[in-house]
Coordinates of C-alpha atoms and ligand atoms in Angstrom, one line a residue:
M19 CA -107.5 -7.1 -23.8
D20 CA -106.9 -10.2 -21.7
P21 CA -108.2 -10.0 -18.1
L22 CA -105.6 -9.7 -15.4
Y23 CA -105.6 -11.7 -12.2
L24 CA -103.1 -10.0 -9.8
T25 CA -102.0 -11.4 -6.5
T26 CA -99.8 -10.2 -3.6
P27 CA -98.2 -12.9 -1.3
I28 CA -100.5 -14.0 1.4
Y29 CA -98.8 -12.6 4.4
Y30 CA -98.0 -14.6 7.5
A31 CA -100.6 -14.0 10.2
N32 CA -98.0 -13.7 13.0
A33 CA -97.6 -10.0 13.2
E34 CA -99.3 -6.8 12.0
P35 CA -98.9 -5.4 8.5
H36 CA -95.8 -3.3 8.0
L37 CA -94.1 -1.3 5.3
G38 CA -93.0 -4.3 3.3
H39 CA -96.4 -5.8 3.0
T40 CA -97.8 -2.4 2.3
Y41 CA -95.5 -1.8 -0.6
T42 CA -96.5 -4.9 -2.5
T43 CA -100.1 -4.3 -1.8
I44 CA -99.9 -0.7 -3.0
V45 CA -98.2 -1.9 -6.2
A46 CA -101.1 -4.3 -6.8
D47 CA -103.5 -1.4 -6.3
V48 CA -101.5 0.8 -8.7
L49 CA -101.6 -1.8 -11.4
A50 CA -105.3 -2.6 -10.8
R51 CA -106.3 1.1 -11.1
F52 CA -104.0 1.7 -14.1
W53 CA -105.4 -1.2 -16.1
R54 CA -109.0 -0.7 -15.2
A55 CA -108.8 2.9 -16.4
R56 CA -107.5 1.5 -19.7
G57 CA -110.4 -0.9 -20.0
R58 CA -108.9 -4.1 -18.8
S59 CA -110.8 -6.2 -16.3
V60 CA -108.7 -6.9 -13.2
F61 CA -109.2 -9.1 -10.2
T62 CA -107.0 -8.7 -7.2
V63 CA -106.3 -11.0 -4.3
T64 CA -104.4 -10.7 -1.1
G65 CA -104.8 -12.6 2.2
T66 CA -103.1 -14.3 5.1
D67 CA -101.0 -17.4 5.5
E68 CA -102.2 -18.9 8.8
H69 CA -100.7 -22.3 9.3
G70 CA -97.3 -23.5 10.5
D71 CA -94.8 -23.4 13.4
K72 CA -94.3 -19.7 13.4
I73 CA -97.9 -18.9 13.7
A74 CA -98.6 -21.5 16.3
E75 CA -95.6 -20.2 18.3
A76 CA -96.8 -16.6 18.0
A77 CA -100.3 -17.6 19.1
A78 CA -98.8 -19.5 22.1
R79 CA -96.9 -16.4 23.2
T80 CA -100.2 -14.4 23.4
G81 CA -102.0 -17.2 25.2
L82 CA -104.6 -17.5 22.4
A83 CA -105.6 -20.6 20.6
P84 CA -104.2 -20.6 17.0
Q85 CA -107.5 -20.0 15.3
A86 CA -108.5 -17.1 17.6
F87 CA -105.0 -15.6 17.1
V88 CA -105.1 -15.8 13.3
D89 CA -108.7 -14.5 13.2
R90 CA -107.4 -11.4 15.0
I91 CA -104.3 -10.8 12.8
S92 CA -106.1 -11.6 9.6
A93 CA -108.8 -9.0 10.5
T94 CA -106.1 -6.5 11.2
F95 CA -104.6 -7.0 7.7
R96 CA -108.0 -6.7 6.1
S97 CA -109.0 -3.5 8.0
T98 CA -105.6 -2.0 7.3
W99 CA -106.0 -2.3 3.6
E100 CA -109.4 -0.8 3.9
A101 CA -108.3 2.1 6.0
A102 CA -105.4 2.7 3.6
G103 CA -107.8 3.0 0.7
I104 CA -106.6 -0.1 -1.0
P105 CA -109.7 -2.1 -2.3
I106 CA -109.1 -5.8 -2.8
D107 CA -111.5 -8.0 -4.7
H108 CA -110.9 -11.1 -2.5
F109 CA -109.2 -11.7 0.7
V110 CA -108.1 -15.3 1.1
R111 CA -107.2 -17.1 4.3
T112 CA -105.5 -20.5 4.4
T113 CA -108.0 -21.5 7.2
D114 CA -111.0 -20.9 4.8
A115 CA -112.9 -24.1 4.4
E116 CA -112.8 -23.8 0.6
H117 CA -109.1 -23.4 0.6
V118 CA -108.6 -26.4 3.0
A119 CA -110.8 -28.6 0.8
F120 CA -108.9 -27.5 -2.3
V121 CA -105.5 -28.3 -0.9
R122 CA -106.7 -31.7 0.2
A123 CA -108.1 -32.4 -3.2
V124 CA -104.9 -31.4 -5.0
L125 CA -102.8 -33.4 -2.6
G126 CA -105.0 -36.4 -3.1
D127 CA -104.7 -36.1 -6.9
I128 CA -100.9 -35.7 -6.9
H129 CA -100.5 -38.6 -4.4
A130 CA -102.8 -40.8 -6.5
R131 CA -100.6 -40.2 -9.5
G132 CA -97.5 -41.2 -7.7
D133 CA -95.8 -37.8 -7.3
I134 CA -95.9 -37.8 -3.6
Y135 CA -94.0 -40.5 -1.6
F136 CA -93.1 -41.3 2.0
G137 CA -89.5 -41.2 3.0
S138 CA -87.1 -40.2 5.7
Y139 CA -85.2 -37.0 5.7
R140 CA -82.4 -35.4 7.5
G141 CA -81.9 -31.8 6.8
L142 CA -81.2 -28.2 7.9
Y143 CA -84.4 -26.4 8.6
C144 CA -84.9 -22.7 9.1
Y145 CA -88.1 -22.0 11.1
G146 CA -88.2 -18.4 9.9
C147 CA -88.4 -19.5 6.3
E148 CA -90.3 -22.7 7.1
R149 CA -88.1 -24.6 4.7
F150 CA -85.1 -26.9 4.5
Y151 CA -81.8 -25.4 3.3
Q152 CA -79.1 -27.1 1.3
E153 CA -75.6 -26.5 2.8
R154 CA -74.5 -24.5 -0.2
E155 CA -77.4 -22.0 0.2
L156 CA -76.2 -21.0 3.6
V157 CA -74.0 -18.0 4.2
D158 CA -71.4 -18.7 6.9
G159 CA -73.6 -21.6 8.0
L160 CA -76.5 -19.2 8.6
C161 CA -79.8 -18.7 6.8
P162 CA -79.1 -15.8 4.4
D163 CA -82.4 -14.2 5.3
H164 CA -82.8 -14.7 9.1
R165 CA -79.1 -14.9 9.9
V166 CA -79.6 -17.8 12.3
A167 CA -78.2 -21.2 12.2
P168 CA -80.7 -23.7 10.8
T169 CA -81.8 -26.6 13.0
E170 CA -80.9 -30.2 12.0
I171 CA -84.0 -32.2 11.8
A172 CA -84.4 -35.9 11.0
E173 CA -87.9 -37.4 10.5
E174 CA -90.2 -39.4 8.3
N175 CA -92.2 -37.3 6.0
Y176 CA -94.0 -37.0 2.6
F177 CA -92.2 -35.7 -0.3
F178 CA -93.2 -34.2 -3.6
R179 CA -91.3 -35.4 -6.6
M180 CA -90.3 -31.9 -7.6
G181 CA -87.0 -33.1 -9.1
A182 CA -88.8 -35.1 -11.7
Y183 CA -90.1 -31.8 -13.2
Q184 CA -86.8 -30.1 -13.5
E185 CA -86.4 -30.4 -17.2
R186 CA -89.9 -29.3 -18.0
L187 CA -89.5 -26.4 -15.7
A188 CA -86.3 -25.2 -17.4
A189 CA -88.1 -25.4 -20.7
L190 CA -90.9 -23.2 -19.4
F191 CA -88.5 -20.4 -18.7
D192 CA -86.6 -20.9 -22.0
E193 CA -89.8 -20.8 -24.0
A194 CA -90.9 -17.8 -21.9
R195 CA -94.2 -19.6 -21.0
I196 CA -93.6 -18.1 -17.6
A197 CA -92.0 -14.6 -17.4
I198 CA -90.0 -13.5 -14.5
V199 CA -89.3 -9.7 -14.2
P200 CA -87.0 -7.8 -13.8
D201 CA -84.4 -9.9 -15.7
R202 CA -82.0 -10.2 -12.8
Y203 CA -84.5 -12.5 -11.0
R204 CA -85.0 -14.6 -14.1
N205 CA -81.3 -15.1 -14.2
E206 CA -81.2 -16.0 -10.6
V207 CA -83.8 -18.7 -11.2
L208 CA -81.9 -20.0 -14.3
A209 CA -78.8 -20.3 -12.1
L210 CA -80.8 -22.3 -9.5
L211 CA -81.8 -24.6 -12.3
R212 CA -78.3 -25.4 -13.2
E213 CA -78.1 -27.5 -10.0
P214 CA -80.5 -30.4 -9.1
I215 CA -83.6 -28.9 -7.5
G216 CA -84.3 -32.1 -5.5
D217 CA -87.6 -33.1 -4.0
L218 CA -89.7 -31.1 -1.7
C219 CA -90.7 -32.1 1.9
I220 CA -94.4 -31.2 2.2
S221 CA -95.5 -32.6 5.5
R222 CA -95.0 -32.3 9.2
P223 CA -95.8 -35.1 11.7
K224 CA -98.7 -33.9 13.8
S225 CA -96.7 -35.0 16.9
R226 CA -94.5 -31.9 16.2
L227 CA -97.0 -29.5 14.5
A228 CA -100.7 -29.9 14.6
W229 CA -101.5 -26.4 13.1
G230 CA -101.8 -27.3 9.4
I231 CA -104.0 -29.1 6.9
E232 CA -104.3 -32.8 7.5
L233 CA -103.1 -35.0 4.6
P234 CA -106.0 -36.8 2.9
F235 CA -104.0 -40.0 2.7
D236 CA -102.4 -40.0 6.2
D237 CA -104.0 -38.5 9.3
R238 CA -100.8 -38.5 11.3
Y239 CA -99.4 -35.7 9.1
V240 CA -100.3 -32.2 8.2
T241 CA -99.1 -30.1 5.2
Y242 CA -97.8 -26.7 5.9
V243 CA -96.5 -23.5 4.5
W244 CA -95.7 -23.8 0.8
F245 CA -97.9 -26.6 -0.4
D246 CA -100.7 -24.9 1.6
A247 CA -100.0 -21.3 0.9
L248 CA -99.2 -21.3 -2.9
L249 CA -102.4 -23.1 -3.6
S250 CA -104.4 -20.2 -2.1
Y251 CA -103.7 -18.3 -5.4
V252 CA -106.0 -20.7 -7.1
S253 CA -108.4 -21.5 -4.3
A254 CA -109.1 -17.8 -3.9
L255 CA -110.8 -17.7 -7.2
G256 CA -113.7 -20.1 -6.3
D257 CA -116.0 -20.6 -9.2
R258 CA -114.1 -18.0 -11.3
R259 CA -111.0 -20.2 -11.5
D260 CA -111.3 -21.3 -15.1
E261 CA -112.0 -17.8 -16.2
L262 CA -109.2 -16.1 -14.4
W263 CA -106.5 -18.4 -13.3
P264 CA -104.7 -18.6 -16.7
Y265 CA -104.2 -14.8 -16.5
A266 CA -102.4 -14.9 -13.1
E267 CA -99.5 -12.5 -12.3
H268 CA -97.9 -12.7 -8.9
L269 CA -96.3 -9.8 -7.1
I270 CA -93.7 -10.8 -4.6
A271 CA -90.4 -9.6 -3.1
K272 CA -87.1 -11.4 -3.7
D273 CA -87.3 -13.3 -0.3
I274 CA -89.8 -15.8 -1.8
L275 CA -88.5 -16.1 -5.3
K276 CA -87.5 -19.7 -5.1
P277 CA -90.9 -21.1 -3.8
H278 CA -92.7 -19.1 -6.5
A279 CA -90.3 -19.8 -9.4
I280 CA -89.4 -23.4 -8.6
Y281 CA -91.9 -25.1 -6.3
W282 CA -95.0 -23.4 -7.6
P283 CA -94.7 -24.2 -11.4
T284 CA -93.8 -27.8 -10.6
M285 CA -96.8 -28.1 -8.3
L286 CA -99.0 -26.7 -11.0
L287 CA -97.6 -29.2 -13.5
A288 CA -98.1 -32.1 -11.1
A289 CA -101.6 -30.9 -10.4
R290 CA -102.4 -30.5 -14.1
L291 CA -103.4 -26.9 -13.6
P292 CA -102.6 -24.1 -16.0
L293 CA -99.4 -22.2 -15.3
Y294 CA -99.3 -18.6 -14.1
R295 CA -98.1 -16.0 -16.6
R296 CA -95.7 -13.7 -14.9
L297 CA -93.8 -13.3 -11.7
C298 CA -93.0 -9.7 -10.7
V299 CA -90.3 -9.5 -8.2
H300 CA -89.3 -6.4 -6.2
G301 CA -86.5 -5.7 -3.8
Y302 CA -86.4 -5.1 -0.1
W303 CA -87.1 -2.0 1.9
Q304 CA -84.1 -1.7 4.3
M305 CA -84.1 0.2 7.5
D306 CA -80.7 1.8 8.3
A307 CA -79.1 -0.7 6.0
G308 CA -80.7 -3.6 8.1
K309 CA -83.9 -5.3 8.7
M310 CA -87.2 -4.1 10.0
S311 CA -88.0 -5.9 13.2
K312 CA -90.1 -5.5 16.3
S313 CA -87.1 -6.0 18.6
L314 CA -85.2 -3.1 16.9
G315 CA -88.4 -1.0 17.3
N316 CA -88.1 0.3 13.7
V317 CA -91.3 -1.2 12.3
V318 CA -93.1 1.2 9.9
R319 CA -96.8 0.9 10.2
P320 CA -98.8 2.0 7.2
L321 CA -101.6 3.7 9.2
D322 CA -99.1 5.7 11.3
M323 CA -97.7 7.0 8.0
K324 CA -101.2 7.8 6.8
A325 CA -101.9 9.7 10.0
R326 CA -98.7 11.6 9.8
Y327 CA -98.4 12.4 6.1
G328 CA -101.6 11.2 4.3
M329 CA -101.8 7.9 2.4
D330 CA -101.1 9.5 -1.0
A331 CA -97.8 11.1 0.2
F332 CA -96.7 7.7 1.6
R333 CA -97.6 6.0 -1.6
Y334 CA -95.9 8.6 -3.7
Y335 CA -92.7 8.2 -1.7
L336 CA -92.7 4.4 -1.9
L337 CA -93.3 4.3 -5.6
R338 CA -91.0 7.2 -6.4
D339 CA -88.0 6.1 -4.3
M340 CA -87.8 2.4 -5.0
A341 CA -86.8 1.2 -8.5
F342 CA -89.0 -2.0 -8.7
G343 CA -86.6 -4.9 -8.5
Q344 CA -83.9 -3.1 -6.5
D345 CA -83.6 -2.6 -2.7
A346 CA -84.2 0.8 -1.2
E347 CA -83.5 2.4 2.1
F348 CA -86.6 3.7 3.9
S349 CA -86.2 7.2 5.3
E350 CA -88.9 9.4 6.7
V351 CA -86.7 12.4 6.0
A352 CA -86.7 11.5 2.3
L353 CA -90.4 11.0 2.4
V354 CA -90.9 14.5 3.8
A355 CA -88.6 15.9 1.1
R356 CA -90.7 14.3 -1.6
L357 CA -93.9 15.6 0.1
N358 CA -92.7 19.2 0.4
G359 CA -90.9 19.1 -3.0
D360 CA -92.7 17.1 -5.6
L361 CA -96.1 17.1 -4.0
A362 CA -96.6 20.4 -2.3
N363 CA -94.4 22.6 -4.5
G364 CA -94.9 20.6 -7.7
L365 CA -98.5 19.4 -8.0
G366 CA -100.1 21.2 -5.1
N367 CA -98.7 24.6 -6.0
L368 CA -99.7 24.3 -9.6
A369 CA -103.3 23.4 -8.7
S370 CA -103.6 26.2 -6.1
R371 CA -102.0 28.9 -8.4
V372 CA -104.2 28.1 -11.3
L373 CA -107.5 27.6 -9.5
R374 CA -106.9 30.7 -7.3
M375 CA -106.4 32.9 -10.4
Q376 CA -109.4 31.2 -12.1
Q377 CA -111.4 32.2 -9.0
S378 CA -110.2 35.7 -8.5
Y379 CA -110.3 36.8 -12.2
F380 CA -113.4 34.9 -13.5
Q381 CA -115.2 33.6 -10.4
G382 CA -114.2 30.1 -11.5
A383 CA -115.8 30.3 -14.9
I384 CA -113.8 28.8 -17.7
Q385 CA -113.0 31.2 -20.5
P386 CA -112.7 30.5 -24.3
R387 CA -109.4 29.2 -25.6
T388 CA -108.0 31.6 -28.2
P389 CA -105.4 30.9 -30.8
E390 CA -103.1 33.4 -29.0
G391 CA -103.7 31.5 -25.7
V392 CA -102.8 28.1 -27.1
D393 CA -99.3 26.9 -26.4
D394 CA -98.8 23.6 -28.2
A395 CA -95.9 22.7 -26.1
L396 CA -98.2 22.3 -23.0
P397 CA -100.5 19.7 -24.5
A398 CA -97.5 18.0 -26.1
A399 CA -95.8 17.8 -22.7
F400 CA -98.8 16.1 -21.2
A401 CA -99.2 13.8 -24.2
R402 CA -95.6 12.8 -23.8
A403 CA -96.1 12.2 -20.1
R404 CA -99.0 9.9 -20.8
G405 CA -97.1 7.9 -23.4
E406 CA -93.9 7.6 -21.3
S407 CA -95.7 6.9 -18.0
E408 CA -97.8 4.1 -19.6
A409 CA -94.7 2.5 -21.1
H410 CA -92.9 2.7 -17.8
V411 CA -95.9 1.1 -15.9
G412 CA -95.8 -1.7 -18.4
E413 CA -92.2 -2.4 -17.3
L414 CA -93.1 -1.9 -13.6
A415 CA -90.8 1.1 -13.5
F416 CA -93.2 3.2 -11.4
H417 CA -90.4 5.6 -10.4
R418 CA -89.8 6.4 -14.0
A419 CA -93.6 6.8 -14.7
L420 CA -93.8 9.4 -11.9
E421 CA -90.7 11.2 -13.2
A422 CA -92.4 11.4 -16.6
I423 CA -95.6 12.8 -15.2
W424 CA -93.6 15.3 -13.1
R425 CA -91.8 16.6 -16.1
A426 CA -95.2 17.7 -17.5
L427 CA -96.1 19.3 -14.2
D428 CA -92.8 21.2 -14.2
H429 CA -93.5 22.3 -17.7
A430 CA -96.9 23.6 -16.6
N431 CA -95.4 25.4 -13.6
K432 CA -92.9 27.0 -16.0
Y433 CA -95.7 27.9 -18.4
V434 CA -97.4 29.9 -15.6
T435 CA -94.2 31.7 -14.9
D436 CA -93.4 32.3 -18.6
T437 CA -96.9 33.5 -19.6
A438 CA -97.3 35.4 -16.3
P439 CA -101.1 35.6 -16.3
F440 CA -100.9 37.4 -12.9
T441 CA -99.2 40.3 -14.6
L442 CA -101.3 40.3 -17.7
A443 CA -104.5 40.4 -15.5
K444 CA -103.6 43.9 -14.4
D445 CA -104.5 45.1 -17.9
P446 CA -108.2 44.7 -18.6
A447 CA -107.6 44.4 -22.3
R448 CA -105.5 41.3 -21.7
R449 CA -108.2 39.5 -19.7
P450 CA -109.2 37.2 -22.6
R451 CA -105.6 36.1 -22.9
V452 CA -105.5 35.4 -19.2
G453 CA -108.7 33.4 -19.5
A454 CA -107.2 31.4 -22.4
I455 CA -104.0 30.6 -20.5
L456 CA -106.0 29.4 -17.5
H457 CA -108.1 27.2 -19.7
E458 CA -105.0 25.5 -21.0
L459 CA -103.7 25.1 -17.4
C460 CA -107.0 23.6 -16.3
E461 CA -106.7 21.1 -19.1
G462 CA -103.2 20.3 -17.8
L463 CA -104.6 19.8 -14.3
R464 CA -107.3 17.6 -15.7
V465 CA -104.8 15.3 -17.5
A466 CA -102.5 15.4 -14.4
A467 CA -105.4 14.1 -12.3
Q468 CA -106.0 11.3 -14.7
L469 CA -102.4 10.3 -14.9
V470 CA -101.7 10.3 -11.2
E471 CA -104.9 8.5 -10.3
P472 CA -103.3 5.0 -10.1
F473 CA -100.6 6.3 -7.8
L474 CA -102.4 9.0 -5.9
P475 CA -106.1 8.1 -6.0
E476 CA -107.3 10.4 -3.3
T477 CA -105.4 13.4 -4.7
A478 CA -106.8 12.7 -8.1
R479 CA -110.3 12.7 -6.8
R480 CA -109.9 15.9 -4.9
L481 CA -108.3 17.7 -7.8
W482 CA -111.1 16.4 -10.0
T483 CA -113.7 17.8 -7.6
M484 CA -111.9 21.2 -7.5
L485 CA -112.0 21.2 -11.3
G486 CA -115.7 20.7 -11.1
L487 CA -115.7 17.6 -13.3
P488 CA -118.1 14.7 -13.1
P489 CA -116.6 11.7 -11.2
G490 CA -117.4 9.3 -13.9
R491 CA -115.1 11.1 -16.3
L492 CA -111.9 10.5 -14.3
A493 CA -111.3 7.3 -16.3
A494 CA -112.0 9.0 -19.7
L495 CA -108.4 9.2 -20.6
D496 CA -109.0 9.8 -24.3
T497 CA -110.9 13.1 -23.8
P498 CA -109.2 15.4 -26.3
W499 CA -107.3 18.4 -25.0
G500 CA -109.5 21.5 -25.1
T501 CA -112.9 19.6 -24.8
A502 CA -113.1 18.7 -21.1
F503 CA -114.5 22.1 -20.0
A504 CA -117.5 24.0 -21.5
I505 CA -117.2 27.7 -21.6
G506 CA -118.7 29.0 -18.4
H507 CA -118.1 25.7 -16.5
R508 CA -117.1 26.5 -13.0
T509 CA -114.1 25.3 -11.2
A510 CA -114.0 25.5 -7.4
A511 CA -111.8 27.5 -5.0
P512 CA -108.6 25.5 -4.3
E513 CA -107.8 23.8 -1.0
A514 CA -104.2 22.7 -0.3
L515 CA -103.7 19.2 -1.7
F516 CA -100.5 18.7 0.3
P517 CA -99.9 20.8 3.4
R518 CA -96.2 21.2 3.8
V519 CA -94.6 19.3 6.7
E520 CA -92.3 21.8 8.6
T521 CA -91.0 19.6 11.4
L522 CA -88.6 16.9 10.4
P523 CA -89.2 13.4 11.9
G524 CA -86.7 11.9 14.3
Ligands
MSP26 N1 -96.6 -16.3 3.7 C1 -95.5 -16.2 2.9 C2 -95.9 -16.0 1.5 C3 -96.8 -17.0 0.9 S1 -97.3 -16.6 -0.7 C4 -98.1 -17.9 -1.3 C5 -94.6 -15.0 3.3 N2 -95.2 -14.1 4.1 S2 -94.6 -12.7 4.6 O1 -95.5 -12.1 5.5 O2 -93.2 -13.0 5.1 O3 -94.5 -11.8 3.4 C6 -93.4 -11.7 2.5 C7 -93.7 -10.6 1.6 O4 -94.0 -9.4 2.2 C8 -92.6 -10.3 0.6 O5 -92.5 -11.1 -0.5 C9 -93.0 -8.9 0.2 O6 -94.1 -8.9 -0.6 C10 -93.4 -8.3 1.6 N3 -92.3 -7.8 2.3 C11 -92.1 -8.1 3.7 N4 -91.0 -7.4 4.1 C12 -90.5 -6.6 3.0 C13 -89.5 -5.6 2.9 N5 -88.8 -5.3 4.0 N6 -89.4 -5.0 1.8 C14 -90.3 -5.2 0.7 N7 -91.2 -6.1 0.8 C15 -91.2 -7.1 1.8 O7 -93.5 -14.9 2.9

């Protein structure tokens, strides 16, 4: 299996991590865990984008020097992912010395080959996006993203001959050398390519913005956001670049589709670097049908959610209620409904019923399976859940993957009701049957723990411990049904996986 190099965007170091950043980073974590459990080697990178007007302005507002300011914000991002239980292989910063050196080397190369030129430019600039807009891209004269009128700017600058690569770029998408998923975003990119893409302004005069990377061929200018930030995907790999870069897949939201689908491949072509493989684009989390913003006071902080509901419940909600690629509306009420329903009543209740009976009838000791106790439909339901959920993760349809797993959990809960071990247990002669039923159900819980691990890592670990299984076996997905537990193996007394939340938020 090819290795996988998975990136999130590098987030602007001008404010603390919120729901949107958290979603993309969680998706990276789900994919990393999913593929690792299936034997694929995965390397993940996230980080912070630390140069540019926006950052310099945010620093000025706090009275800190830009470097001190980005040190602080960057540390917050890093510690947030750590506290949220999202391990990342490398955290890149655009102020890292290796990154700065790499950007300067690439700029020098492209300039030497004639793909960067000096010219004057007048255009409509959005500070929020840190890019120029063409008139036809505006909605009612406003930036479609920030809903503010762009500022007209005229100045001399350096330009990257992006337009010269337009035909080669279109061919890359036609030949599927670069995949863009879901399809709707590929179509959006193909539509953009029907118009001339033009050249890209890549510099700022230092007189206006000093907080950037100085151009190697003109010290009056710095480069900023896109030429700087996109290259971090490569610079982050250090000496593992040749090994990993050709297997790159980027996770982003739709807001930064154009820089990733148009600027970035042309930059790679000009720099003579291999292309990335796939661009995975998700929609936006909306708040009350609008944007999340500090001024509206509706910023959702990941660690607040963790404190209130537990990280796994938050992850489950985000992955279950957003169809990757489409927008979704964030609602804490909906989160609580998922927590109390799917998690507490679905998975939590199954685990506690089964492990409680196992304790009270057999002191936790696993009993033999008997032909009479075997219900083929139960292992079949879990085998189906595995097949379907794997196919759905392959298409990034995480909500469908979870649905498929929950169908098996529903089946298991129904199996408990139908076979009624709690009734049979009253008759001592039926005890072997009860033991056999519980053995089947423990196998169901074992497979459930393995299937939910990428989505709910902490829950999977806790369930695994309650089942008394060795931690190293959690990734052993191919353990045949009926072989995970030796007879007499002891399961532990259950503790609630998901305490219900009785008070509604708001
Ligand atoms: N620094 C640039 C990216 C450079 S990548 C080489 C940037 N930073 S950002 O902080 O604005 O992050 C944008 C990304 O954050 C989105 O693409 C997405 O991954 C995530 N999200 C931020 N808000 C979001 C929502 N409301 N909903 C979903 N994800 C969004 O752009």
